[in-house]
Amino acid sequence: MDLSILVNQFNVKGRLVTLVPFGNGNINDTFLAVFRNTFTETQVILQRVNRKVFTQPEAIMRNMHNLTLHCHEKLEADAKKGSDDRVWQMPRIVKTKEGADYATDAGGEVWRVITRILSAHAFDTAQSPEHALECGAALGHFHYLVSDMDPATIIDPLPGFHITSGYLANYDATLQNATAREILNASMEAKRLAQYVEERRDFAVSLERAEQRGELKKRMFHGDPKVNNIMIDDFTGKGTAMIDLDTVSPGLIHLDVGDAVRSICNPAGEEELNLGKVSFDENLFQAFMRGYMKEAGTFLTDGDRAYLYDAIRLLPFELGLRFFQDYLAGDKYFKVRQPGQNLNRARVQFRLCEAIEARERSIRDMLAKL
Ligand code: GN1
Ligand code: MG
């Protein structure tokens, strides 16, 4: 179906004047739609929910409905109190003209429209320690927002998401396939990465084990708090909203901290080709953690703190493994613009994991001082 006909099914004031691809997401297809009337304009985000990844798109939309219901109420109550130094925001669902949360096209694809957070931007890499600090504050505030949400109102959006043992099993299963083995054996870099995985199998399950022993408890988490999912106010440089809310569900908040750190503290970003430029920037790390602790420090338990280093080391490993498995399986999960892109993404994450391992002492010291 033509996208302009589709977006016109939603309840937005004015006439559609622009509809263009938007952002750098690896999963959903995202567009910016601008509607204008005589006096002003409204900008909204149109998204096709990727059904190959989110096999129950209706559940995703139900979750978003319940999440925004909870958070908007809390945000507005806080705004009334006036104790914050800013207006924290969260996008809302724009309903169809029939009053539904999403539209389904003739091919069964699920489309939604959400509001765009205006006068704010997200970046693909951390711009400065100040930016990293604001990313930390935004994640911490998000954890505060969802901390009292009833987990029963959320349907698991992606069973097995962030269970590293599952990704290892998936990787092993992929390597049972002859084509995958051929891809692996065709490249020195791929073989080097396979060796890298072998050396870390035990460590990869350390958080799962701690959770099984009862040392760590699930709470509501974001699931994908990378730097380009954190909106920064254009006028103040302060964090204003977390976006990309599909994976919000009960999980270990460590994983959010680890995921944010792996994306914020590597100034080269996820697509760098030159591994010499991939690094773990301790200034950005320190700033991020300071911002995070300011908003969320009070609800971290001793157990949480004890496993923060492991989470920071784990997330780049896990994401590298996911990219690598997808490369070997023929790029079925993460969108690619060129062949070999998922292999390179894996190289970057494993390099970052190495940089973290090399700085273990100073990272642990820094965490102990928080
Ligand atoms: C995916 O869609 P996007 O780009 O925000 C992925 C994350 C990864 C990220 C890496 C549902 O997120 O887990 O960290 O790519 N999301 C899902 O860029 O798998
Ligand atoms: Mg995402």
PDB file of N, CA and C and ligand atoms in Angstrom, residues 25-28 54 161 222-224 226 229 243-247, ligand 2:
ATOM      1  N   GLY A  25      17.640   2.744  12.539  1.00  0.00           N
ATOM      2  CA  GLY A  25      17.275   1.513  13.253  1.00  0.00           C
ATOM      3  C   GLY A  25      17.665   0.263  12.466  1.00  0.00           C
ATOM      4  N   ASN A  26      18.025  -0.794  13.191  1.00  0.00           N
ATOM      5  CA  ASN A  26      18.427  -2.050  12.547  1.00  0.00           C
ATOM      6  C   ASN A  26      17.259  -3.011  12.381  1.00  0.00           C
ATOM      7  N   ILE A  27      16.095  -2.670  12.933  1.00  0.00           N
ATOM      8  CA  ILE A  27      14.995  -3.643  12.955  1.00  0.00           C
ATOM      9  C   ILE A  27      13.730  -3.130  12.236  1.00  0.00           C
ATOM     10  N   ASN A  28      13.079  -2.116  12.788  1.00  0.00           N
ATOM     11  CA  ASN A  28      11.829  -1.619  12.200  1.00  0.00           C
ATOM     12  C   ASN A  28      12.114  -0.642  11.053  1.00  0.00           C
ATOM     13  N   PHE A  54       9.613  -9.240  15.779  1.00  0.00           N
ATOM     14  CA  PHE A  54       8.526  -9.214  16.772  1.00  0.00           C
ATOM     15  C   PHE A  54       7.360 -10.020  16.195  1.00  0.00           C
ATOM     16  N   PHE A 161      15.437 -12.675  24.633  1.00  0.00           N
ATOM     17  CA  PHE A 161      16.235 -11.478  24.360  1.00  0.00           C
ATOM     18  C   PHE A 161      17.182 -11.251  25.542  1.00  0.00           C
ATOM     19  N   HIS A 222      14.636  -1.169  29.829  1.00  0.00           N
ATOM     20  CA  HIS A 222      14.348  -0.633  28.510  1.00  0.00           C
ATOM     21  C   HIS A 222      14.629  -1.669  27.419  1.00  0.00           C
ATOM     22  N   GLY A 223      15.771  -2.331  27.536  1.00  0.00           N
ATOM     23  CA  GLY A 223      16.096  -3.391  26.587  1.00  0.00           C
ATOM     24  C   GLY A 223      16.949  -2.959  25.402  1.00  0.00           C
ATOM     25  N   ASP A 224      16.951  -1.660  25.092  1.00  0.00           N
ATOM     26  CA  ASP A 224      17.719  -1.210  23.909  1.00  0.00           C
ATOM     27  C   ASP A 224      18.159   0.250  24.092  1.00  0.00           C
ATOM     28  N   LYS A 226      20.553   2.207  23.593  1.00  0.00           N
ATOM     29  CA  LYS A 226      21.785   2.690  22.965  1.00  0.00           C
ATOM     30  C   LYS A 226      21.695   4.193  22.714  1.00  0.00           C
ATOM     31  N   ASN A 229      19.006   6.025  20.889  1.00  0.00           N
ATOM     32  CA  ASN A 229      17.638   5.937  21.408  1.00  0.00           C
ATOM     33  C   ASN A 229      17.437   6.914  22.575  1.00  0.00           C
ATOM     34  N   ILE A 243      13.592   6.729  23.623  1.00  0.00           N
ATOM     35  CA  ILE A 243      12.666   6.274  22.586  1.00  0.00           C
ATOM     36  C   ILE A 243      12.920   4.794  22.277  1.00  0.00           C
ATOM     37  N   ASP A 244      12.230   4.271  21.281  1.00  0.00           N
ATOM     38  CA  ASP A 244      12.384   2.873  20.867  1.00  0.00           C
ATOM     39  C   ASP A 244      11.985   1.943  22.023  1.00  0.00           C
ATOM     40  N   LEU A 245      10.685   1.908  22.292  1.00  0.00           N
ATOM     41  CA  LEU A 245      10.196   1.313  23.536  1.00  0.00           C
ATOM     42  C   LEU A 245       9.701  -0.130  23.392  1.00  0.00           C
ATOM     43  N   ASP A 246       9.973  -0.753  22.268  1.00  0.00           N
ATOM     44  CA  ASP A 246       9.410  -2.087  22.007  1.00  0.00           C
ATOM     45  C   ASP A 246       9.915  -3.178  22.936  1.00  0.00           C
ATOM     46  N   THR A 247      11.106  -3.007  23.470  1.00  0.00           N
ATOM     47  CA  THR A 247      11.676  -4.095  24.275  1.00  0.00           C
ATOM     48  C   THR A 247      11.514  -3.861  25.780  1.00  0.00           C
TER      49      THR A 247
HETATM   50 MG    MG B   2      15.387  -1.041  18.889  1.00  0.00          MG
END
